Amino acid sequence: NKIGIAILVLGIAFFVKYAIDQDWINEAGRVAIGFGCGAGLLGIAHYLRRSYRAFSAVLAGGGIAVLYSTVAFAYHQYHLFSQPLAFALMLLVTVGAVLLALLYDSLALAVIATVGGFATPLLVDNGSGNYTALFLYLGILNAGILGVAFFRRWPLLQGLAFGFTALLTAGWLLHVNGYIGGTVRLINYGRALALVTLQYALFLASSLAFPLRFRRPFRAWDLTLLLLLTAAYYAAGMLLLDDVQGGRYHGLFTIASGVIDLALAVYCFRRRGTDRNLLYVLIGLALTFATLAVPVQLEGHAITLFWSAEFVLLYWLFLRSRIGLFRLGSWLLMGLATLSLLLDWLYCPPTDGGLIVLFNNLRGGVTNAVVIAAFGAYYALLYRRDNPESQPSRRALAWISGSAALLLLYVSLLSTVNLYFYKYDSLDVPNVYHRIVTAALALATGLLLLRRRGAAAPWIALGIGGVALLYYAFSQGSLSGLQQGVLLGRYSWSHVAANAVATGLYIA
């Protein structure tokens, strides 16, 4: 029946095209034929709905597709409609399709209506950049998705609606910021944020409506959509607020996002029968935003900070819910957070003296500290008593997270030294403090490993100590420059004393 309806729609299209090529029908007549064919298909579908339910649903989908394409052609090709009228007609078609989908209990018909509805802005776009009309239209469509969510649990429909809304919003944001088209457009940022918040509120309600109304458990997909929705809204809001007084309201927006999740958590907690996994997700999100508020207000790299906090949150949610998708998500976000941090380092310019630094202000320092803390927290979660990981898996993840935390701490401390001595054009003085950092960190790590009393701990501690001693040996060459600089009065004698401290640490 699906092949049949496709052939029928194509047949109608070819017939109309042939009639147009022969000049049998003028433009208004062509549009009338399209509307007539679409309405006819819907009428036949309604007539056959009891005897041939599946076929009638597909027939209705074909009628909806014909109506969408007819409005698009009437607007774009023949200019018979204004843009507002074309929007209104397509919206009317979408509402009718949603009602038919509920009547026939047909996901396929709902999908056709959704795809057609979200394709409308692309079909009737005239390049005017009227974002208010765009987001109000998306809001009406998503309100329809919310209406369906009260009666049917169709994850595919919600996923499609979210995907289309996210793509259209991302495309608009890229266009506004000049990444597409090459020209930055001036907009009312307060209005834009309110419109984006409207989409967030509608999707948030639609993701919660069916499970809360019928007291059904939240599936992995429901919770994943909630996390994706929160991340997308936060990213869009932060990007919009970048251009409002230099990001002054980033921290306030972060707190507001956390308050929304906390309020939902309180509501769900007071409502009997709410799935505990939903509570864990909402509380975890609220804690994440509360943790991020201060670093973000201190102008940290928002994406790196969010992903770092999120991969710890996802693993904690895995421990509480035993949903394997959260564990996989935590691994993915761990990789993305690491990549984002490396990109932050890559775009950091060197000091005036040429020393390599990974961050050059408080913003970068806070970001590095949060990422290090995230890996440390992940390592700690691995050794909780209720962790269901197998021993080999736990050991491998502990190696990854522990090594990452240690390495990031080490290079961040080295970068801090270089940043402090940014005026120097050589490593004579910074090298002394590099040696102190290397020795102190190797000593502290070795002592911590020995306290764990594992079979491999002494060998790991010995390996770290050996690497530190190699660094000590290879860095001896810069001491001659330090000594000459002190004798010539270029450097302070305190650096020589600091080198003695470094030697003492290596002996220890």
Short mmCIF file of C-alpha atoms in Angstrom, two decimals:
data_model
loop_
_atom_site.label_atom_id
_atom_site.label_comp_id
_atom_site.label_asym_id
_atom_site.label_seq_id
_atom_site.Cartn_x
_atom_site.Cartn_y
_atom_site.Cartn_z
CA ASN A 1 0.00 0.00 0.00
CA LYS A 2 2.91 2.37 0.63
CA ILE A 3 4.27 1.67 -2.88
CA GLY A 4 0.78 2.16 -4.29
CA ILE A 5 0.28 5.56 -2.67
CA ALA A 6 3.72 6.68 -3.84
CA ILE A 7 2.83 5.69 -7.41
CA LEU A 8 -0.52 7.49 -7.09
CA VAL A 9 1.11 10.73 -5.91
CA LEU A 10 3.70 10.53 -8.69
CA GLY A 11 0.97 9.83 -11.25
CA ILE A 12 -0.96 12.90 -10.18
CA ALA A 13 2.21 14.96 -10.35
CA PHE A 14 3.08 13.75 -13.87
CA PHE A 15 -0.48 14.31 -15.10
CA VAL A 16 -0.53 17.86 -13.78
CA LYS A 17 2.93 18.47 -15.25
CA TYR A 18 1.78 17.22 -18.66
CA ALA A 19 -1.29 19.44 -18.53
CA ILE A 20 0.91 22.41 -17.64
CA ASP A 21 3.36 21.66 -20.45
CA GLN A 22 0.45 21.60 -22.93
CA ASP A 23 -0.94 24.88 -21.50
CA TRP A 24 -4.27 23.23 -20.78
CA ILE A 25 -4.47 24.71 -17.29
CA ASN A 26 -3.50 28.17 -16.00
CA GLU A 27 -1.63 28.68 -12.72
CA ALA A 28 -4.70 29.04 -10.51
CA GLY A 29 -6.20 25.94 -12.10
CA ARG A 30 -3.05 23.95 -11.43
CA VAL A 31 -3.17 24.88 -7.76
CA ALA A 32 -6.87 24.04 -7.61
CA ILE A 33 -6.14 20.59 -9.07
CA GLY A 34 -3.50 20.03 -6.40
CA PHE A 35 -5.86 21.00 -3.59
CA GLY A 36 -8.62 18.91 -5.13
CA CYS A 37 -6.41 15.82 -5.41
CA GLY A 38 -5.18 16.20 -1.83
CA ALA A 39 -8.69 16.67 -0.49
CA GLY A 40 -9.91 13.75 -2.60
CA LEU A 41 -7.29 11.43 -1.17
CA LEU A 42 -8.21 12.50 2.36
CA GLY A 43 -11.90 11.92 1.61
CA ILE A 44 -11.28 8.42 0.23
CA ALA A 45 -9.05 7.64 3.23
CA HIS A 46 -11.77 8.71 5.62
CA TYR A 47 -14.34 6.60 3.76
CA LEU A 48 -12.13 3.49 3.91
CA ARG A 49 -10.92 3.99 7.49
CA ARG A 50 -13.04 1.16 8.98
CA SER A 51 -12.57 -1.49 6.30
CA TYR A 52 -8.93 -0.79 5.36
CA ARG A 53 -7.43 0.99 8.34
CA ALA A 54 -3.74 0.66 7.41
CA PHE A 55 -4.30 1.53 3.75
CA SER A 56 -6.51 4.50 4.63
CA ALA A 57 -3.79 5.88 6.93
CA VAL A 58 -1.22 5.73 4.13
CA LEU A 59 -3.74 7.24 1.69
CA ALA A 60 -4.28 10.11 4.12
CA GLY A 61 -0.52 10.57 4.32
CA GLY A 62 -0.39 10.86 0.54
CA GLY A 63 -3.14 13.48 0.63
CA ILE A 64 -1.22 15.48 3.22
CA ALA A 65 1.94 15.30 1.08
CA VAL A 66 0.00 16.56 -1.97
CA LEU A 67 -1.41 19.49 0.02
CA TYR A 68 2.03 20.49 1.32
CA SER A 69 3.59 20.42 -2.15
CA THR A 70 0.65 22.34 -3.64
CA VAL A 71 0.98 25.20 -1.17
CA ALA A 72 4.75 25.30 -1.72
CA PHE A 73 4.37 25.48 -5.51
CA ALA A 74 1.62 28.10 -5.29
CA TYR A 75 3.89 30.30 -3.18
CA HIS A 76 7.30 29.75 -4.76
CA GLN A 77 6.55 29.04 -8.41
CA TYR A 78 3.37 30.98 -9.08
CA HIS A 79 3.41 33.65 -6.32
CA LEU A 80 -0.32 33.24 -5.77
CA PHE A 81 -0.01 33.48 -1.97
CA SER A 82 1.74 35.88 0.36
CA GLN A 83 4.17 34.40 2.87
CA PRO A 84 1.80 34.78 5.88
CA LEU A 85 -1.00 33.06 3.93
CA ALA A 86 1.33 30.23 2.86
CA PHE A 87 2.40 29.78 6.51
CA ALA A 88 -1.23 29.74 7.63
CA LEU A 89 -2.25 27.18 5.01
CA MET A 90 0.62 24.85 5.85
CA LEU A 91 -0.13 25.23 9.53
CA LEU A 92 -3.75 24.30 8.84
CA VAL A 93 -2.60 21.23 6.92
CA THR A 94 -0.31 20.26 9.80
CA VAL A 95 -3.07 20.59 12.41
CA GLY A 96 -5.39 18.49 10.26
CA ALA A 97 -2.71 15.84 9.81
CA VAL A 98 -2.09 15.64 13.56
CA LEU A 99 -5.81 15.20 14.24
CA LEU A 100 -6.01 12.48 11.58
CA ALA A 101 -2.97 10.74 13.08
CA LEU A 102 -4.72 10.59 16.45
CA LEU A 103 -7.97 9.46 14.82
CA TYR A 104 -6.27 6.63 12.90
CA ASP A 105 -3.73 5.98 15.67
CA SER A 106 -1.12 6.14 12.90
CA LEU A 107 2.50 7.02 13.67
CA ALA A 108 3.28 7.05 9.94
CA LEU A 109 0.72 9.78 9.32
CA ALA A 110 2.02 11.78 12.28
CA VAL A 111 5.56 11.52 10.90
CA ILE A 112 4.40 12.76 7.48
CA ALA A 113 2.67 15.71 9.14
CA THR A 114 5.75 16.48 11.24
CA VAL A 115 8.19 16.35 8.33
CA GLY A 116 5.89 18.48 6.20
CA GLY A 117 5.33 20.98 8.98
CA PHE A 118 9.02 21.48 9.68
CA ALA A 119 9.85 21.62 5.97
CA THR A 120 7.49 24.57 5.56
CA PRO A 121 9.96 27.29 6.71
CA LEU A 122 12.40 26.04 4.08
CA LEU A 123 9.71 25.83 1.40
CA VAL A 124 8.34 29.36 1.94
CA ASP A 125 11.55 31.15 2.98
CA ASN A 126 12.02 34.47 1.19
CA GLY A 127 15.28 35.50 2.84
CA SER A 128 13.72 38.26 4.98
CA GLY A 129 15.24 36.90 8.21
CA ASN A 130 12.00 37.24 10.20
CA TYR A 131 13.08 35.07 13.14
CA THR A 132 10.05 36.02 15.25
CA ALA A 133 7.68 34.50 12.69
CA LEU A 134 9.94 31.45 12.37
CA PHE A 135 10.03 30.68 16.09
CA LEU A 136 6.35 31.40 16.60
CA TYR A 137 5.60 28.95 13.80
CA LEU A 138 7.92 26.37 15.37
CA GLY A 139 6.19 27.00 18.68
CA ILE A 140 2.80 26.21 17.15
CA LEU A 141 4.16 23.00 15.62
CA ASN A 142 5.76 21.94 18.90
CA ALA A 143 2.52 22.74 20.72
CA GLY A 144 0.92 20.21 18.37
CA ILE A 145 3.61 17.68 19.32
CA LEU A 146 2.79 18.40 22.96
CA GLY A 147 -0.89 17.76 22.27
CA VAL A 148 -0.07 14.40 20.71
CA ALA A 149 2.22 13.55 23.66
CA PHE A 150 -0.75 13.73 26.03
CA PHE A 151 -2.41 10.82 24.21
CA ARG A 152 0.30 8.78 22.47
CA ARG A 153 3.82 7.69 23.34
CA TRP A 154 5.60 8.08 20.01
CA PRO A 155 9.34 8.60 20.64
CA LEU A 156 10.08 8.77 16.91
CA LEU A 157 7.75 11.74 16.54
CA GLN A 158 9.37 13.59 19.44
CA GLY A 159 12.83 12.78 18.13
CA LEU A 160 12.01 14.12 14.67
CA ALA A 161 10.46 17.29 16.07
CA PHE A 162 13.44 17.89 18.35
CA GLY A 163 15.91 17.21 15.55
CA PHE A 164 14.21 19.58 13.11
CA THR A 165 13.82 22.32 15.73
CA ALA A 166 17.47 21.99 16.78
CA LEU A 167 18.68 22.08 13.16
CA LEU A 168 16.58 25.13 12.26
CA THR A 169 17.64 26.93 15.44
CA ALA A 170 21.32 26.07 14.92
CA GLY A 171 21.15 27.24 11.30
CA TRP A 172 19.57 30.50 12.38
CA LEU A 173 22.18 31.05 15.11
CA LEU A 174 25.01 30.38 12.64
CA HIS A 175 23.41 32.81 10.20
CA VAL A 176 22.95 35.52 12.85
CA ASN A 177 26.58 35.23 13.96
CA GLY A 178 27.90 35.42 10.41
CA TYR A 179 29.10 31.82 10.09
CA ILE A 180 26.60 31.38 7.24
CA GLY A 181 26.32 34.24 4.78
CA GLY A 182 29.34 36.07 6.20
CA THR A 183 27.33 38.95 7.71
CA VAL A 184 26.49 39.38 11.40
CA ARG A 185 22.84 40.37 11.85
CA LEU A 186 21.54 42.61 14.61
CA ILE A 187 18.64 41.10 16.55
CA ASN A 188 16.73 41.69 19.76
CA TYR A 189 18.58 39.20 21.98
CA GLY A 190 16.01 39.30 24.76
CA ARG A 191 13.20 38.43 22.36
CA ALA A 192 15.32 35.75 20.70
CA LEU A 193 16.09 34.12 24.07
CA ALA A 194 12.40 34.21 25.00
CA LEU A 195 11.47 32.49 21.73
CA VAL A 196 14.14 29.81 22.20
CA THR A 197 12.92 29.34 25.78
CA LEU A 198 9.40 28.81 24.43
CA GLN A 199 10.62 25.87 22.31
CA TYR A 200 12.46 24.45 25.34
CA ALA A 201 9.36 24.69 27.53
CA LEU A 202 7.18 22.97 24.92
CA PHE A 203 9.64 20.12 24.42
CA LEU A 204 10.18 19.76 28.15
CA ALA A 205 6.43 19.42 28.65
CA SER A 206 6.04 16.96 25.76
CA SER A 207 8.85 14.74 27.07
CA LEU A 208 7.22 14.56 30.51
CA ALA A 209 3.52 14.57 29.56
CA PHE A 210 2.74 10.93 28.78
CA PRO A 211 4.84 9.20 31.49
CA LEU A 212 3.65 11.58 34.20
CA ARG A 213 0.01 11.54 33.11
CA PHE A 214 -0.25 7.75 32.97
CA ARG A 215 2.41 7.11 35.66
CA ARG A 216 4.57 5.07 33.30
CA PRO A 217 8.30 4.46 33.83
CA PHE A 218 10.71 6.71 31.96
CA ARG A 219 12.63 4.79 29.34
CA ALA A 220 16.23 5.36 28.34
CA TRP A 221 15.08 7.31 25.29
CA ASP A 222 12.92 9.67 27.39
CA LEU A 223 15.82 10.49 29.70
CA THR A 224 18.26 10.82 26.80
CA LEU A 225 15.93 13.28 25.05
CA LEU A 226 15.68 15.27 28.27
CA LEU A 227 19.48 15.50 28.51
CA LEU A 228 19.85 16.42 24.82
CA LEU A 229 17.13 19.04 25.15
CA THR A 230 18.80 20.60 28.19
CA ALA A 231 22.20 20.66 26.50
CA ALA A 232 20.80 22.19 23.30
CA TYR A 233 18.88 24.89 25.16
CA TYR A 234 21.86 25.75 27.34
CA ALA A 235 24.17 26.00 24.31
CA ALA A 236 21.72 28.20 22.40
CA GLY A 237 21.14 30.46 25.40
CA MET A 238 24.85 30.87 26.12
CA LEU A 239 25.53 31.67 22.45
CA LEU A 240 22.82 34.34 22.42
CA LEU A 241 24.02 35.86 25.70
CA ASP A 242 27.60 36.08 24.39
CA ASP A 243 26.60 39.29 22.62
CA VAL A 244 24.77 40.83 25.59
CA GLN A 245 27.19 43.01 27.57
CA GLY A 246 30.08 40.66 26.89
CA GLY A 247 28.45 37.58 28.45
CA ARG A 248 27.63 39.31 31.73
CA TYR A 249 24.52 37.18 32.25
CA HIS A 250 26.07 33.76 31.62
CA GLY A 251 26.14 32.89 35.31
CA LEU A 252 22.57 34.07 35.87
CA PHE A 253 21.34 31.99 32.91
CA THR A 254 23.18 28.96 34.28
CA ILE A 255 21.55 29.39 37.69
CA ALA A 256 18.12 29.86 36.07
CA SER A 257 18.57 26.61 34.12
CA GLY A 258 19.38 24.81 37.36
CA VAL A 259 16.37 26.32 39.14
CA ILE A 260 14.07 25.00 36.39
CA ASP A 261 15.39 21.47 36.85
CA LEU A 262 15.23 21.76 40.64
CA ALA A 263 11.61 22.98 40.51
CA LEU A 264 10.68 20.05 38.27
CA ALA A 265 12.46 17.66 40.64
CA VAL A 266 10.49 19.04 43.61
CA TYR A 267 7.22 18.73 41.68
CA CYS A 268 7.95 15.16 40.62
CA PHE A 269 9.06 14.22 44.14
CA ARG A 270 5.76 15.44 45.60
CA ARG A 271 3.82 13.61 42.90
CA ARG A 272 3.40 10.00 43.92
CA GLY A 273 4.45 7.29 41.53
CA THR A 274 7.09 9.31 39.69
CA ASP A 275 9.92 7.23 38.24
CA ARG A 276 13.00 7.62 40.44
CA ASN A 277 15.27 7.70 37.36
CA LEU A 278 13.63 10.97 36.32
CA LEU A 279 14.33 12.39 39.77
CA TYR A 280 17.99 11.38 39.51
CA VAL A 281 18.33 13.10 36.13
CA LEU A 282 16.63 16.31 37.26
CA ILE A 283 18.58 16.52 40.52
CA GLY A 284 21.80 15.75 38.68
CA LEU A 285 21.13 18.51 36.14
CA ALA A 286 20.32 20.98 38.91
CA LEU A 287 23.58 20.13 40.71
CA THR A 288 25.49 20.41 37.43
CA PHE A 289 24.23 23.91 36.75
CA ALA A 290 24.80 24.96 40.36
CA THR A 291 28.40 23.74 40.09
CA LEU A 292 28.94 25.50 36.75
CA ALA A 293 27.46 28.87 37.72
CA VAL A 294 30.58 30.31 39.36
CA PRO A 295 33.13 29.08 36.76
CA VAL A 296 30.91 30.29 33.92
CA GLN A 297 30.48 33.72 35.52
CA LEU A 298 34.27 33.85 35.83
CA GLU A 299 34.28 33.55 32.02
CA GLY A 300 35.27 29.91 31.75
CA HIS A 301 34.98 28.10 28.44
CA ALA A 302 31.29 27.19 28.73
CA ILE A 303 31.21 24.17 26.39
CA THR A 304 34.27 22.54 27.96
CA LEU A 305 32.90 23.17 31.44
CA PHE A 306 29.45 21.80 30.58
CA TRP A 307 30.73 18.62 28.95
CA SER A 308 33.14 18.00 31.84
CA ALA A 309 30.38 18.27 34.41
CA GLU A 310 28.00 16.30 32.20
CA PHE A 311 30.18 13.20 31.78
CA VAL A 312 30.51 12.91 35.55
CA LEU A 313 26.75 13.43 35.93
CA LEU A 314 25.98 10.72 33.35
CA TYR A 315 28.20 8.19 35.08
CA TRP A 316 26.61 9.00 38.43
CA LEU A 317 23.19 8.51 36.82
CA PHE A 318 24.38 5.15 35.51
CA LEU A 319 25.31 4.10 39.04
CA ARG A 320 21.88 5.12 40.33
CA SER A 321 19.73 3.80 37.48
CA ARG A 322 21.84 0.99 35.94
CA ILE A 323 20.88 2.31 32.48
CA GLY A 324 23.81 1.39 30.23
CA LEU A 325 23.10 4.25 27.82
CA PHE A 326 24.21 6.72 30.50
CA ARG A 327 27.57 4.97 30.81
CA LEU A 328 28.10 5.09 27.04
CA GLY A 329 27.10 8.75 27.04
CA SER A 330 29.61 9.50 29.79
CA TRP A 331 32.41 7.96 27.72
CA LEU A 332 31.39 9.98 24.67
CA LEU A 333 31.24 13.25 26.60
CA MET A 334 34.54 12.47 28.30
CA GLY A 335 36.14 12.34 24.86
CA LEU A 336 34.36 15.50 23.74
CA ALA A 337 35.38 17.38 26.89
CA THR A 338 39.01 16.35 26.36
CA LEU A 339 38.88 17.41 22.71
CA SER A 340 37.28 20.73 23.63
CA LEU A 341 40.00 21.39 26.22
CA LEU A 342 42.72 20.60 23.66
CA LEU A 343 41.13 23.09 21.27
CA ASP A 344 41.10 25.70 24.06
CA TRP A 345 44.83 25.08 24.50
CA LEU A 346 45.47 25.24 20.77
CA TYR A 347 44.00 28.73 20.44
CA CYS A 348 45.89 30.13 23.43
CA PRO A 349 48.72 32.43 22.19
CA PRO A 350 52.26 32.12 23.66
CA THR A 351 53.69 34.68 26.07
CA ASP A 352 55.59 37.78 24.94
CA GLY A 353 58.83 35.98 25.68
CA GLY A 354 57.81 32.94 23.62
CA LEU A 355 57.04 30.56 26.50
CA ILE A 356 54.29 28.05 25.73
CA VAL A 357 51.16 28.44 27.88
CA LEU A 358 47.88 26.51 27.82
CA PHE A 359 45.88 29.39 29.27
CA ASN A 360 46.66 33.06 29.77
CA ASN A 361 43.94 34.29 32.13
CA LEU A 362 41.63 33.28 34.97
CA ARG A 363 39.12 31.95 32.46
CA GLY A 364 41.51 29.30 31.19
CA GLY A 365 42.76 28.43 34.66
CA VAL A 366 39.24 27.82 35.96
CA THR A 367 38.42 25.66 32.93
CA ASN A 368 41.50 23.49 33.44
CA ALA A 369 40.75 23.12 37.16
CA VAL A 370 37.16 22.00 36.48
CA VAL A 371 38.25 19.42 33.90
CA ILE A 372 40.85 18.02 36.31
CA ALA A 373 38.23 17.86 39.07
CA ALA A 374 35.83 16.08 36.69
CA PHE A 375 38.35 13.33 35.91
CA GLY A 376 39.13 13.04 39.62
CA ALA A 377 35.43 12.71 40.47
CA TYR A 378 35.00 10.07 37.76
CA TYR A 379 37.92 8.13 39.25
CA ALA A 380 36.32 8.31 42.70
CA LEU A 381 32.95 7.08 41.35
CA LEU A 382 34.67 4.01 39.91
CA TYR A 383 35.60 2.84 43.40
CA ARG A 384 32.20 3.25 45.02
CA ARG A 385 30.97 0.08 46.68
CA ASP A 386 27.77 -0.01 44.61
CA ASN A 387 29.62 0.26 41.28
CA PRO A 388 28.51 -2.64 39.03
CA GLU A 389 31.54 -2.46 36.73
CA SER A 390 33.51 -5.66 36.27
CA GLN A 391 37.02 -5.64 37.67
CA PRO A 392 38.78 -5.41 34.26
CA SER A 393 36.47 -2.61 33.13
CA ARG A 394 36.91 -0.72 36.38
CA ARG A 395 40.68 -1.07 36.19
CA ALA A 396 40.79 0.18 32.59
CA LEU A 397 38.53 3.16 33.30
CA ALA A 398 40.54 3.98 36.43
CA TRP A 399 43.73 3.98 34.36
CA ILE A 400 42.18 6.34 31.81
CA SER A 401 40.58 8.79 34.24
CA GLY A 402 43.42 8.73 36.78
CA SER A 403 46.12 9.19 34.15
CA ALA A 404 44.14 11.99 32.50
CA ALA A 405 43.67 13.81 35.81
CA LEU A 406 47.37 13.47 36.69
CA LEU A 407 48.60 14.52 33.24
CA LEU A 408 46.23 17.49 33.04
CA LEU A 409 47.26 18.62 36.52
CA TYR A 410 50.93 18.37 35.58
CA VAL A 411 50.75 20.32 32.32
CA SER A 412 48.45 22.91 33.92
CA LEU A 413 50.98 23.52 36.68
CA LEU A 414 53.78 23.84 34.12
CA SER A 415 51.67 26.31 32.17
CA THR A 416 51.03 28.29 35.36
CA VAL A 417 54.79 28.56 35.90
CA ASN A 418 55.31 29.79 32.33
CA LEU A 419 52.49 32.29 32.71
CA TYR A 420 54.01 33.64 35.93
CA PHE A 421 57.39 34.14 34.26
CA TYR A 422 55.87 35.38 30.99
CA LYS A 423 58.45 38.18 30.59
CA TYR A 424 61.41 35.80 30.40
CA ASP A 425 62.65 34.84 26.94
CA SER A 426 64.37 31.62 28.05
CA LEU A 427 63.72 28.61 30.29
CA ASP A 428 66.58 29.37 32.68
CA VAL A 429 64.30 30.48 35.53
CA PRO A 430 61.04 28.67 34.66
CA ASN A 431 62.96 25.38 34.44
CA VAL A 432 63.76 25.56 38.17
CA TYR A 433 60.09 25.63 39.05
CA HIS A 434 59.26 23.03 36.41
CA ARG A 435 61.62 20.74 38.32
CA ILE A 436 59.89 21.54 41.61
CA VAL A 437 56.47 20.80 40.11
CA THR A 438 57.70 17.55 38.55
CA ALA A 439 59.37 16.30 41.72
CA ALA A 440 56.54 17.32 44.06
CA LEU A 441 53.86 15.75 41.88
CA ALA A 442 55.85 12.54 41.38
CA LEU A 443 56.46 12.28 45.14
CA ALA A 444 52.81 12.92 46.04
CA THR A 445 51.55 10.46 43.42
CA GLY A 446 53.99 7.79 44.56
CA LEU A 447 52.91 8.14 48.19
CA LEU A 448 49.22 7.91 47.23
CA LEU A 449 49.86 4.80 45.14
CA LEU A 450 51.77 3.10 47.93
CA ARG A 451 48.90 3.78 50.32
CA ARG A 452 46.54 1.83 48.04
CA ARG A 453 48.71 -1.28 48.56
CA GLY A 454 47.87 -2.73 45.19
CA ALA A 455 50.12 -5.29 43.53
CA ALA A 456 51.07 -2.91 40.72
CA ALA A 457 51.25 0.25 42.87
CA PRO A 458 55.00 0.04 43.73
CA TRP A 459 55.92 -0.51 40.07
CA ILE A 460 53.77 2.39 38.90
CA ALA A 461 55.27 4.65 41.57
CA LEU A 462 58.75 3.52 40.55
CA GLY A 463 57.96 4.28 36.89
CA ILE A 464 56.71 7.78 37.69
CA GLY A 465 59.77 8.43 39.84
CA GLY A 466 62.03 7.22 37.03
CA VAL A 467 60.43 9.59 34.53
CA ALA A 468 60.84 12.47 37.00
CA LEU A 469 64.54 11.63 37.44
CA LEU A 470 65.03 11.55 33.67
CA TYR A 471 63.53 15.02 33.46
CA TYR A 472 65.88 16.16 36.24
CA ALA A 473 68.88 14.82 34.34
CA PHE A 474 67.93 16.34 30.99
CA SER A 475 67.11 19.73 32.52
CA GLN A 476 70.56 20.13 34.07
CA GLY A 477 71.76 22.00 30.97
CA SER A 478 69.74 25.11 31.75
CA LEU A 479 71.42 25.52 35.15
CA SER A 480 74.49 27.10 33.58
CA GLY A 481 72.31 29.87 32.15
CA LEU A 482 70.73 30.37 35.56
CA GLN A 483 74.12 30.61 37.29
CA GLN A 484 75.48 33.10 34.75
CA GLY A 485 72.31 35.18 35.03
CA VAL A 486 72.62 35.31 38.82
CA LEU A 487 76.31 36.33 38.64
CA LEU A 488 75.48 39.05 36.11
CA GLY A 489 72.61 40.33 38.26
CA ARG A 490 69.92 39.37 35.75
CA TYR A 491 68.28 36.82 38.08
CA SER A 492 67.64 36.76 41.81
CA TRP A 493 69.54 34.46 44.19
CA SER A 494 66.15 33.14 45.34
CA HIS A 495 65.97 31.06 42.17
CA VAL A 496 69.16 29.27 43.19
CA ALA A 497 67.55 28.51 46.56
CA ALA A 498 64.47 27.22 44.73
CA ASN A 499 66.71 24.90 42.72
CA ALA A 500 68.08 23.52 45.98
CA VAL A 501 64.50 22.79 47.05
CA ALA A 502 63.95 20.95 43.76
CA THR A 503 67.07 18.85 44.36
CA GLY A 504 65.84 17.99 47.86
CA LEU A 505 62.50 16.85 46.48
CA TYR A 506 64.22 14.61 43.94
CA ILE A 507 66.35 13.07 46.68
CA ALA A 508 63.16 12.40 48.67
#
